[in-house]
CSV table of C-alpha atoms in Angstrom, one decimal:
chain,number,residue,atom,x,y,z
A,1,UNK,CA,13.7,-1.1,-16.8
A,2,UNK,CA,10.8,-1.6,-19.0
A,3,UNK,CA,9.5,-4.5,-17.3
A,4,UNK,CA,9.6,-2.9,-14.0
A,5,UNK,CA,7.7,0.4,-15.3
A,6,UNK,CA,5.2,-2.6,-16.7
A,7,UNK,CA,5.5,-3.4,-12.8
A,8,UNK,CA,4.7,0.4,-11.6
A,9,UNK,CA,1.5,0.6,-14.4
A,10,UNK,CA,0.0,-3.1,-13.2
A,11,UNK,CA,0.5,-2.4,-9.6
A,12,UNK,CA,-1.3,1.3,-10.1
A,13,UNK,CA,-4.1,-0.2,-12.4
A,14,UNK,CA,-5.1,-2.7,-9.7
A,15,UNK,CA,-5.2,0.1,-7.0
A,16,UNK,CA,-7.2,2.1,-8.6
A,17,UNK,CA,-9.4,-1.0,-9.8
A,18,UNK,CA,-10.9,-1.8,-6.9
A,19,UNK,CA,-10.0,0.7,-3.9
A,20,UNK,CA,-12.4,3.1,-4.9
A,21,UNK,CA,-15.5,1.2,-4.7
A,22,UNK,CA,-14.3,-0.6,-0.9
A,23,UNK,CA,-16.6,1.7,1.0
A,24,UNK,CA,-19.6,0.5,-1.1
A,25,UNK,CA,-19.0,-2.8,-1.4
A,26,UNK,CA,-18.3,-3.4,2.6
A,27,UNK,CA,-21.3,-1.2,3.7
A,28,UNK,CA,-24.0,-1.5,0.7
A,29,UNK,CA,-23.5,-4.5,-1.4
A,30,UNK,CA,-22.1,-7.0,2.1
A,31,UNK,CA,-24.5,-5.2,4.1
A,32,UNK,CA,-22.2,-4.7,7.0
A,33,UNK,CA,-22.5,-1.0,7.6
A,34,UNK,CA,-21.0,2.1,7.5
A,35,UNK,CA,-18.7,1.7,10.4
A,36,UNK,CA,-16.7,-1.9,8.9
A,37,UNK,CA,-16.5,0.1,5.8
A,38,UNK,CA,-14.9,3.0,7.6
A,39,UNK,CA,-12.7,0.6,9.6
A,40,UNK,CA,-11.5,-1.5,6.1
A,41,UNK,CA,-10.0,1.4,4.9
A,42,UNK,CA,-8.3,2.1,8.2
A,43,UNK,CA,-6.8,-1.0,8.1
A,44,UNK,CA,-5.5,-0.5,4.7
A,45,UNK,CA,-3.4,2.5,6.0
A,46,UNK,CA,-2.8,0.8,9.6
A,47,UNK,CA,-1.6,-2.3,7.8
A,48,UNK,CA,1.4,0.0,5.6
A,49,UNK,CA,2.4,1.4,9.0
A,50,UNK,CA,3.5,-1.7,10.1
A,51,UNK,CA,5.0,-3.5,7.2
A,52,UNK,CA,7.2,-0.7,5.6
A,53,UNK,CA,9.6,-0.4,8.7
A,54,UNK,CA,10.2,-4.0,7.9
A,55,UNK,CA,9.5,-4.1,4.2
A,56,UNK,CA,12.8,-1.5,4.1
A,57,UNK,CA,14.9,-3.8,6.2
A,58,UNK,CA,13.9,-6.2,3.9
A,59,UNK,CA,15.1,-5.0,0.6
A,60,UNK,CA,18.2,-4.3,1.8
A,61,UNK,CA,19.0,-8.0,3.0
A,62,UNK,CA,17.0,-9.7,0.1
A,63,UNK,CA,17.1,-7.1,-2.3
A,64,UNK,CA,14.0,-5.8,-4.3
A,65,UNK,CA,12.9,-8.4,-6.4
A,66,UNK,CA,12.1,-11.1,-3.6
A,67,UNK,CA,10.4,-8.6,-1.3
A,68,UNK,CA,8.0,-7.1,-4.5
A,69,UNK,CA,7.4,-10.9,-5.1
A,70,UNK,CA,6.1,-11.9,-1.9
A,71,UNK,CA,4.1,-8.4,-1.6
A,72,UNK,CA,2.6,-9.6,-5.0
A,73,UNK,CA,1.5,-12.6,-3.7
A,74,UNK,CA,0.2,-11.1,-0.3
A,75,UNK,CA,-2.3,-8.9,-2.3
A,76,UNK,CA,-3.4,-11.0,-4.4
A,77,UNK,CA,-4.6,-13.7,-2.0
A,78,UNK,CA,-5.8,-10.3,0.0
A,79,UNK,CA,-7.9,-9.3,-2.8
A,80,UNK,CA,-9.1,-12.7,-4.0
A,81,UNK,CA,-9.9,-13.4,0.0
A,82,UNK,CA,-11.8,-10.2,-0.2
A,83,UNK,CA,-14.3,-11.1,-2.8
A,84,UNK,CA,-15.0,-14.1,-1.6
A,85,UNK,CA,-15.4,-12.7,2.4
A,86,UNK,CA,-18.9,-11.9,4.0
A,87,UNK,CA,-18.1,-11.5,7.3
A,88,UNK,CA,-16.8,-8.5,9.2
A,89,UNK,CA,-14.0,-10.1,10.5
A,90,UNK,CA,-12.8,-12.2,6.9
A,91,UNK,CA,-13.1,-8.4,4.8
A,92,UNK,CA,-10.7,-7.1,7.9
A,93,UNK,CA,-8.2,-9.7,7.8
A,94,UNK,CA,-8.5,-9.6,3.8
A,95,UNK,CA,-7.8,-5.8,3.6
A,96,UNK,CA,-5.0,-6.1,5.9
A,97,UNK,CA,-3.7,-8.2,3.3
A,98,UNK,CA,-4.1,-6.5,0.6
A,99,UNK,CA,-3.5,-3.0,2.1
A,100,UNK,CA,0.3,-4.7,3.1
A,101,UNK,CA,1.2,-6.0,-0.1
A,102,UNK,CA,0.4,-2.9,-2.0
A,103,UNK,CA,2.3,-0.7,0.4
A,104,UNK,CA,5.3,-2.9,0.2
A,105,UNK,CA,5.5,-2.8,-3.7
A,106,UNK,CA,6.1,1.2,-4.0
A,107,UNK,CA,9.2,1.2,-2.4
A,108,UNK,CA,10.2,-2.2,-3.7
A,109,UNK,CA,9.6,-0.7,-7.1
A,110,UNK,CA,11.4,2.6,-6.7
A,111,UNK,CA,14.5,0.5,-5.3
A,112,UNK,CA,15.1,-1.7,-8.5
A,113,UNK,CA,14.5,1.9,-10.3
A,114,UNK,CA,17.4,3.0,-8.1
A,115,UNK,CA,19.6,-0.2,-8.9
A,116,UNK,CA,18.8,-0.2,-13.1
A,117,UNK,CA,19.3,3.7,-13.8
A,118,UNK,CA,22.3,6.2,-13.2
A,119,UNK,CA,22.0,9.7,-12.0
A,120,UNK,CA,21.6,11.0,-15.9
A,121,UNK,CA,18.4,8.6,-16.1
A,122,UNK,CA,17.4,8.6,-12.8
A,123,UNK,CA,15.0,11.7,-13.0
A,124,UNK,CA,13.3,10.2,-16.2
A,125,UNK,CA,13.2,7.0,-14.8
A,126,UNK,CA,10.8,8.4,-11.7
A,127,UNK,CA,9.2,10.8,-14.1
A,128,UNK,CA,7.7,7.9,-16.3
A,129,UNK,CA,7.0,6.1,-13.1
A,130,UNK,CA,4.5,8.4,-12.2
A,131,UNK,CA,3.1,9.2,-15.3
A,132,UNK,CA,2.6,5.4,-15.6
A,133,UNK,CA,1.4,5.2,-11.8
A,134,UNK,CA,-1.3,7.6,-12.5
A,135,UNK,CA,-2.7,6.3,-15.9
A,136,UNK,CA,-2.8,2.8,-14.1
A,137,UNK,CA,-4.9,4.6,-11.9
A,138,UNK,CA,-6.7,6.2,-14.0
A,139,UNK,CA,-7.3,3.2,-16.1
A,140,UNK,CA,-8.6,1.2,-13.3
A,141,UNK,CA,-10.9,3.2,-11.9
A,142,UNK,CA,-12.6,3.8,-15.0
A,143,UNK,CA,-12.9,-0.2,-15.8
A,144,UNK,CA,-13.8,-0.8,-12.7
A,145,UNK,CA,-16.4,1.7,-12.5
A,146,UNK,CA,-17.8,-0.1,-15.8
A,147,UNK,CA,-17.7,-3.1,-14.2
A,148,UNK,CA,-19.6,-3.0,-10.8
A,149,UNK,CA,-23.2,-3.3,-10.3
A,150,UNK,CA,-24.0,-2.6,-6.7
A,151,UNK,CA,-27.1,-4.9,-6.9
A,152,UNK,CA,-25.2,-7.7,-7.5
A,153,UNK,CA,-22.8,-9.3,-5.3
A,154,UNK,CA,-20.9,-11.2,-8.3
A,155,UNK,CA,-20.1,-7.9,-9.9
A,156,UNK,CA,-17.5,-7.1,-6.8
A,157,UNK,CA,-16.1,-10.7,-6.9
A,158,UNK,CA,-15.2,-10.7,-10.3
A,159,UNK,CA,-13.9,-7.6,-10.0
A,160,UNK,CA,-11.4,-8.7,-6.6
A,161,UNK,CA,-10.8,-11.5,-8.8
A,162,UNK,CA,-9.2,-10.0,-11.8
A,163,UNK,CA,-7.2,-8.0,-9.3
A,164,UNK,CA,-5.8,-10.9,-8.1
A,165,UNK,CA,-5.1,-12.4,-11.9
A,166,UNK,CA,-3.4,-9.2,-12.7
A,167,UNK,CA,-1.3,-9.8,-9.2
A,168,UNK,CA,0.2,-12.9,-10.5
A,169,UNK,CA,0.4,-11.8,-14.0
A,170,UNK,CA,2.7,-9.3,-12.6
A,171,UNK,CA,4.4,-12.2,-11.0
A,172,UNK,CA,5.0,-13.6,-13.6
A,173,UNK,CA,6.6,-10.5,-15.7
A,174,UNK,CA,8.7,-9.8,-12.7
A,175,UNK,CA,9.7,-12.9,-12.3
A,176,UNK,CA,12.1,-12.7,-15.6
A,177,UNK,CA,13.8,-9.8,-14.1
A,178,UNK,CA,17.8,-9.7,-13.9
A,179,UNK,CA,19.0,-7.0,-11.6
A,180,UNK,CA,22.4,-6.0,-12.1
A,181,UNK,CA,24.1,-6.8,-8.9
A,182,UNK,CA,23.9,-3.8,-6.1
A,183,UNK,CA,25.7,-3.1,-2.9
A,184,UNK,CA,23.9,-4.7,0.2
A,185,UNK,CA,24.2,-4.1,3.8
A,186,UNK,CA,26.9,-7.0,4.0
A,187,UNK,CA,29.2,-5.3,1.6
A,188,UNK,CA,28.7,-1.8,3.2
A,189,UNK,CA,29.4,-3.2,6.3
A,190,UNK,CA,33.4,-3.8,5.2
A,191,UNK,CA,33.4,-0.6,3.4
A,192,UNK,CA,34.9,1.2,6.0
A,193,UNK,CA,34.6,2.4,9.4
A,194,UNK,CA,30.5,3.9,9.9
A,195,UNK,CA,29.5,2.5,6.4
A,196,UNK,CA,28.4,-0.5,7.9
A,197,UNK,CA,25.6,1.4,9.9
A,198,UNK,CA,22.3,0.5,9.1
A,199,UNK,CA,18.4,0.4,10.4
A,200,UNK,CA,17.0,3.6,11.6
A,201,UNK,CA,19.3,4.7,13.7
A,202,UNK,CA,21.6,5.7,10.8
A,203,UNK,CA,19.0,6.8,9.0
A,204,UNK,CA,17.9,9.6,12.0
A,205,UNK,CA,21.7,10.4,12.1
A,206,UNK,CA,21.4,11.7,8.5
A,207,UNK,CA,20.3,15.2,9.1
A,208,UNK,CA,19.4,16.1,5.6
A,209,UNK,CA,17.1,12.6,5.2
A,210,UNK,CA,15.3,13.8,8.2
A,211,UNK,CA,15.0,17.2,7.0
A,212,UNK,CA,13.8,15.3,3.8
A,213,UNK,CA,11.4,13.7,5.3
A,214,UNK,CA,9.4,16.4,7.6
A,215,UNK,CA,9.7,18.2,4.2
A,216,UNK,CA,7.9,15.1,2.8
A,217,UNK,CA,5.4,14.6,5.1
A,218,UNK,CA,4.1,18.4,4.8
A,219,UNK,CA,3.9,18.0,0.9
A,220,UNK,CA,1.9,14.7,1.6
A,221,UNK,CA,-0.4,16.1,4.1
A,222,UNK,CA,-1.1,19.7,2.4
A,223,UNK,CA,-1.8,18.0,-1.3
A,224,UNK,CA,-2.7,14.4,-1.7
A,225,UNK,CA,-3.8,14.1,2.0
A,226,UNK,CA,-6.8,16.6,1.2
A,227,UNK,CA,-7.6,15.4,-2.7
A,228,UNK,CA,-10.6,12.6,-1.7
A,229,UNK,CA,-11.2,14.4,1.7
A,230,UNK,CA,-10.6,18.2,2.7
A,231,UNK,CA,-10.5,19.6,-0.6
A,232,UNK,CA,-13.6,17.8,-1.9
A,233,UNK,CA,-15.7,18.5,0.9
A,234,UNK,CA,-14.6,21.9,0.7
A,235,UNK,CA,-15.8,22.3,-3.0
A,236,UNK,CA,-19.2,20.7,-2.3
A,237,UNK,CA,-19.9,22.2,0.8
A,238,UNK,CA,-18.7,26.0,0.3
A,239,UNK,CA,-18.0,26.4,-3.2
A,240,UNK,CA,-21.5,24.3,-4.3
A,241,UNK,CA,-19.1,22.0,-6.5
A,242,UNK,CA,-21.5,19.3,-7.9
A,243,UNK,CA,-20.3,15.8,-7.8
A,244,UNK,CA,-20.0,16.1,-11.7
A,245,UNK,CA,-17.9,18.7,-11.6
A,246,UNK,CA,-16.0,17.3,-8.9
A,247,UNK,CA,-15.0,14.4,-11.2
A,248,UNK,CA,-14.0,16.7,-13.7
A,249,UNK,CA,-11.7,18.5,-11.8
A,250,UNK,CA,-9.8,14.8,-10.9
A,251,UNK,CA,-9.9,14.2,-14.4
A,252,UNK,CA,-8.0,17.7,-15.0
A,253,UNK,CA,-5.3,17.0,-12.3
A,254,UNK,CA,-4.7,13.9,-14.2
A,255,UNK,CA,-4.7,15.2,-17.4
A,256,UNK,CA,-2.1,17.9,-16.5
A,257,UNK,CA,0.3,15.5,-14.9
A,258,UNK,CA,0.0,13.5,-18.6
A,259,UNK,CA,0.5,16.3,-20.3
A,260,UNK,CA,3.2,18.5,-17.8
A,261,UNK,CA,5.2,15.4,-17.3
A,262,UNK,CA,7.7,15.5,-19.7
A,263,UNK,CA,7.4,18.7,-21.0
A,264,UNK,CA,8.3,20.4,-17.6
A,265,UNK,CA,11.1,17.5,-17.1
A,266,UNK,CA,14.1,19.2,-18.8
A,267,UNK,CA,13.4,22.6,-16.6
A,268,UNK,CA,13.3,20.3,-13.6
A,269,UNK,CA,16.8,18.4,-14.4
A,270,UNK,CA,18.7,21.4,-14.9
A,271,UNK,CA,17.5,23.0,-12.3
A,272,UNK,CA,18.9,22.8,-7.8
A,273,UNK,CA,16.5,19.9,-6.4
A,274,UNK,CA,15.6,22.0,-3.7
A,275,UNK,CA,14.4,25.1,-5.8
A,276,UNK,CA,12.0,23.5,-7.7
A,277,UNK,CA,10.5,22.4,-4.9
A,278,UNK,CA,10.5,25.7,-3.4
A,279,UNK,CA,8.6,26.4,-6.9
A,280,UNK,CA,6.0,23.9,-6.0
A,281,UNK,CA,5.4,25.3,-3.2
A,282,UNK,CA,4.5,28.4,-4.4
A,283,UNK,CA,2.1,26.9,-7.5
A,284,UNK,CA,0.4,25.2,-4.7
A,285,UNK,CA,-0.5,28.4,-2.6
A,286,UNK,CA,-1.7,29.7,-5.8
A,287,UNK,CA,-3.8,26.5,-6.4
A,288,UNK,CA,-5.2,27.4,-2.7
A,289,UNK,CA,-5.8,31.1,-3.2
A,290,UNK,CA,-7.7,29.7,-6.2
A,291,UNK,CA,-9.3,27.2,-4.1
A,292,UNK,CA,-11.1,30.1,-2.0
A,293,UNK,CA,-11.6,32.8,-5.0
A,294,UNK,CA,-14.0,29.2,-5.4
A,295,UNK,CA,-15.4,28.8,-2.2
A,296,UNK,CA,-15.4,32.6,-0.8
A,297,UNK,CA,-15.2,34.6,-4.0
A,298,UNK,CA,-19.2,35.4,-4.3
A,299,UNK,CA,-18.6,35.1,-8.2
A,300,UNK,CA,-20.6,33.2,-10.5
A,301,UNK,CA,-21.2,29.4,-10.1
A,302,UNK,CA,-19.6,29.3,-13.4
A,303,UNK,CA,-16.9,30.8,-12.3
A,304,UNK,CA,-16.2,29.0,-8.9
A,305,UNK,CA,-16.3,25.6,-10.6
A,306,UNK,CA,-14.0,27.0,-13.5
A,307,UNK,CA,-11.8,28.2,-10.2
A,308,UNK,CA,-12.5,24.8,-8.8
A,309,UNK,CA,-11.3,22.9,-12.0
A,310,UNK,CA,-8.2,25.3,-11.8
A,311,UNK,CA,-6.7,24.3,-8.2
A,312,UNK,CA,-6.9,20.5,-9.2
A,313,UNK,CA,-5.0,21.4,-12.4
A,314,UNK,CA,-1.9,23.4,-10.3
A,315,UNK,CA,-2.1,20.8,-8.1
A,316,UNK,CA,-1.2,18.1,-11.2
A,317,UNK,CA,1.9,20.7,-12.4
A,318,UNK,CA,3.1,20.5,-9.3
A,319,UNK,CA,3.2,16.9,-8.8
A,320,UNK,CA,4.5,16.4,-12.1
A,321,UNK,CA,7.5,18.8,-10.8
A,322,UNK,CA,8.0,16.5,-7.9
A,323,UNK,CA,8.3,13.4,-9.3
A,324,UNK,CA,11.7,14.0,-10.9
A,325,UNK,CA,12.6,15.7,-8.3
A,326,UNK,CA,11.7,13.4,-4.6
A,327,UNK,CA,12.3,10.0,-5.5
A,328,UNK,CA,16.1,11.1,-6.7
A,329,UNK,CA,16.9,13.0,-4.4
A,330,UNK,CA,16.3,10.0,-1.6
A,331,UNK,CA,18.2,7.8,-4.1
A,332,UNK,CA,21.3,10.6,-3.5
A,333,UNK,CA,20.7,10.6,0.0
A,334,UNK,CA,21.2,6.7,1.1
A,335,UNK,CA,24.6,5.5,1.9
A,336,UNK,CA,25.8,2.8,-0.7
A,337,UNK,CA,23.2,-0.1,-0.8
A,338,UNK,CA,20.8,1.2,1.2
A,339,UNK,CA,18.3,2.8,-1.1
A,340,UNK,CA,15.7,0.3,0.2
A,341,UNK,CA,15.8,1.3,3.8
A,342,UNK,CA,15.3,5.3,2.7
A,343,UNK,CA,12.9,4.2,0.4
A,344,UNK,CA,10.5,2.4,2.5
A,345,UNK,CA,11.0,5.0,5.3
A,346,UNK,CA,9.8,8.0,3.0
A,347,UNK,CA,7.0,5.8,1.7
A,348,UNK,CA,5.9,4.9,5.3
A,349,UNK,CA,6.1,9.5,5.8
A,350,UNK,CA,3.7,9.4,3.0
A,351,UNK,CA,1.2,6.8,4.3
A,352,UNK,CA,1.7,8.9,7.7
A,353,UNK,CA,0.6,12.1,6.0
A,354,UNK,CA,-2.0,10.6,3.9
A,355,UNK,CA,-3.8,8.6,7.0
A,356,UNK,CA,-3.2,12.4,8.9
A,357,UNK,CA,-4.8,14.5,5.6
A,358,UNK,CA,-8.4,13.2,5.4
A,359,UNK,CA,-8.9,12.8,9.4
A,360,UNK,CA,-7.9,16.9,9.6
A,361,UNK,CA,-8.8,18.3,6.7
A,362,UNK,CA,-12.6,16.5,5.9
A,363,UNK,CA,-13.9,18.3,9.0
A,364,UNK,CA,-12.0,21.3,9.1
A,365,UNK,CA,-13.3,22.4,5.5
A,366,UNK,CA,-17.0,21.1,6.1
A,367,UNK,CA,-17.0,23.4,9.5
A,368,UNK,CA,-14.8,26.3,8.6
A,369,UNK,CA,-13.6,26.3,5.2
A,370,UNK,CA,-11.7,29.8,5.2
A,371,UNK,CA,-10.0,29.1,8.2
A,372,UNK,CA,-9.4,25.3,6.0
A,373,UNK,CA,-8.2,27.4,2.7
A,374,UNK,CA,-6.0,29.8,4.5
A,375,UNK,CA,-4.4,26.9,6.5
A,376,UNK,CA,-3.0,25.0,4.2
A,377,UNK,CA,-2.1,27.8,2.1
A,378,UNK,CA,0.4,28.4,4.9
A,379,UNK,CA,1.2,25.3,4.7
A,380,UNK,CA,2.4,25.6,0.8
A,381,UNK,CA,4.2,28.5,1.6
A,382,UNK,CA,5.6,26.8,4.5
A,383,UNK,CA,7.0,23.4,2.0
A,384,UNK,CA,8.8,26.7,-0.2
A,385,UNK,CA,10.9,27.8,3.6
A,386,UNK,CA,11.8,24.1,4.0
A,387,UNK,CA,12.7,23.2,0.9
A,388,UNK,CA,15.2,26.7,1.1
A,389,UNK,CA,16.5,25.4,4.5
A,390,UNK,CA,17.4,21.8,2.8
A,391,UNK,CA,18.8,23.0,0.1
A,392,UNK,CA,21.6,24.4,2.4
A,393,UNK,CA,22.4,21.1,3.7
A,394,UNK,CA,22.6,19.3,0.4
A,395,UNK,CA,25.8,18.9,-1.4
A,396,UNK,CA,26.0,20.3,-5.1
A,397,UNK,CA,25.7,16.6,-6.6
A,398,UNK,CA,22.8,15.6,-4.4
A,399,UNK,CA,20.9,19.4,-5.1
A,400,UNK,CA,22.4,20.1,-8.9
A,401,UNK,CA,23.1,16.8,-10.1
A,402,UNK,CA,23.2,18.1,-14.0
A,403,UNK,CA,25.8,21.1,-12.9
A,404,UNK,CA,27.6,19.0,-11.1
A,405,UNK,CA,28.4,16.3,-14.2
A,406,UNK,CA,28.4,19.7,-16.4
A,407,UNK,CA,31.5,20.6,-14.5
A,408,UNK,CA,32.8,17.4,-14.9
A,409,UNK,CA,32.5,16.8,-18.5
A,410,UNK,CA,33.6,20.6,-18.7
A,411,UNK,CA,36.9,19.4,-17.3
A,412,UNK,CA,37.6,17.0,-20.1
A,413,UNK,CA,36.4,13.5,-17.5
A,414,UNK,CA,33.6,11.7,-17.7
A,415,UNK,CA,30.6,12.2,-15.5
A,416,UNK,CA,30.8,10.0,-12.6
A,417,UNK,CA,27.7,8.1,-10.2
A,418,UNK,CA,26.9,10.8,-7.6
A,419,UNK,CA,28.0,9.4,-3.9
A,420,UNK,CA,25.7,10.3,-1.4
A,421,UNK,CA,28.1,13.2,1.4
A,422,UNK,CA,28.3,12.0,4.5
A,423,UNK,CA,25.9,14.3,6.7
């Protein structure tokens, strides 16, 4: 478990290394314009649409390990190709790469979490994913940062390059790995008659996945799909957020999900799954009504950054409710040795939501940013109803995991592996 949160911090750190600085370096620093930089970053979400349907598939034959190996390897030749390429179509084909491999590791990831922990160390296992995921980020973006010099061509390639190296260091680590052996589609197949169901069809026949996943999807789109798009342009453009203050306010989402994280995790355990994210819900239309006290309040510009600095903060609590909370509750979902396939298909939601986010919300808040604010304040209120409606199709050990081995250990037994209900 250690080596694979080593594998969730390395894999974050070269995200945010060198993703943030793409747009420059394909339109300024290669000189190839505005609208290949635009179209590099498409491909990076394009290219996760198509490899996690198969990526999930995948890690159920193979298993984890092999598939996060070979996505290793795909991004690191993607980002080494990268900053070496100079032509339009060589930084395409690059990013593809890149974009594929790095899509393919999260679920991977969350998969050999699934097959290393039990339901009592589940939660905490997700919940120090995250926190490692976003100081990985965090950390990259700020060496990286240090690092580039737009005037200078060599800057960027040295940069791609020790994402690469860090690619294959993580190789390397991974590489010494022994999974405990888990279930696979083969041995569900003989489990009975129906276990043996796999791909998407089963998956669409589990009502409360589905249900899981439009739930997903809206959390996705009204939060991280309007962080770097809708919600920035809305603080620049009708609240006057200056770019300083803009960074500030990222810097206090991330500094409340470091600090939240665990301190908000023992409320989250003992609490029903889909409660808490009702609760979210409700923190994040509060982060919103915020959001245009900001932009609409005709306060103070003290006052509407302060605001400003305050919605990216509620924002962090929230996620660092969620993270507990999601990733678990897929685990509880999936039928017996397929954690992969449900994996990979809520990650490809979430790249769904997040390609969906910026292309609706950037020009919604730069045209009519109370129209923007109200929107997807409905839309927070609107993840509380659905996570109320799931909750009613959950069983008690996939919504109150701790009550349900309370009960158990109440009864003198000892608290068994939760088995996802047939739905």
């Amino acid at each position: 478990m250690r080596r694979i949160h080593v594998g969730n911090a390395l894999s974050a750190f070269g995200l945010g290394f060198t993703v943030p600085y793409l747009y420059v370096y394909v339109a300024q620093v290669r000189g190839l314009g505005a609208m290949t930089a635009g179209l590099v970053l498409a491909v990076f979400a394009v290219a996760a649409l198509i490899v996690l349907p198969f990526a999930g598939r995948a890690i159920v034959r193979r298993g984890p390990l092999p598939v996060l190996l070979a996505a290793l390897v795909t991004a690191a030749l993607g980002a080494l190709s990268l900053g070496l390429a100079g032509g339009a179509t060589a930084v395409l084909l690059s990013a593809a790469a890149l974009g594929a491999g790095q899509a393919v590791m999260q679920p991977a990831l969350a998969t050999m979490i699934v097959d290393c922990s039990e339901s009592e160390t589940r939660s905490r296992a997700f919940a120090m994913q995250f926190f490692l995921q976003n100081l990985g980020l965090g950390v990259g973006g700020l060496i990286g940062g240090h690092l580039v010099d737009t005037s200078r061509v060599s800057s960027f390639t040295l940069l791609f390059a020790i994402e690469a190296a860090v690619f294959l260091l993580l190789v390397a680590v991974m590489a010494t790995v022994r999974m405990p052996r888990a279930p696979r589609v083969e041995a569900a197949a003989d489990a009975g008659p129906g276990a043996g169901r796999t791909g998407w069809r089963a998956l669409l026949g589990n009502r409360a996945m589905v249900q899981l996943c439009v739930l997903g999807f809206v959390l996705f789109f009204a939060c991280y799909g309007q962080f770097e798009s809708g919600l920035s342009a809305y603080g620049v453009e009708a609240a006057g957020i200056s770019t300083s203050a803009l960074g500030t306010a990222l810097a206090a989402n991330t500094l409340m999900i470091v600090v939240a994280q665990f301190a908000v995790l023992r409320f989250v355990e003992r609490r029903r799954r889909s409660r808490v994210i009702a609760a979210v819900g409700v923190i994040w239309a509060v982060a919103w009504a915020t959001a245009a006290y900001a932009g609409l309040g005709h306060g103070s510009q003290t006052m509407a950054t302060a605001a400003f600095v305050s919605t990216y903060a509620l924002f962090g609590l929230g996620e660092a409710m969620l993270s507990p909370t999601l990733a678990p509750l897929v685990a509880d979902l999936a039928p017996e040795g397929l954690a992969g396939q449900y994996n990979s298909a809520f990650a490809l939601v979430k790249q769904l939501a997040l390609a969906v986010g910026p292309a609706v919300g950037g020009p919604l808040a730069a045209s009519l940013p109370g129209p923007y604010v109200v929107t997807f304040l409905l839309f927070s209120l609107g993840i509380s109803a659905l996570a109320l409606r799931l909750g009613r199709g959950l069983s008690s050990v996939q919504d109150h995991p701790w009550a349900a081995r309370t009960r158990v250990v109440a009864r003198g037994g000892a608290a068994a592996e939760p088995v996802a209900a047939e739905v």
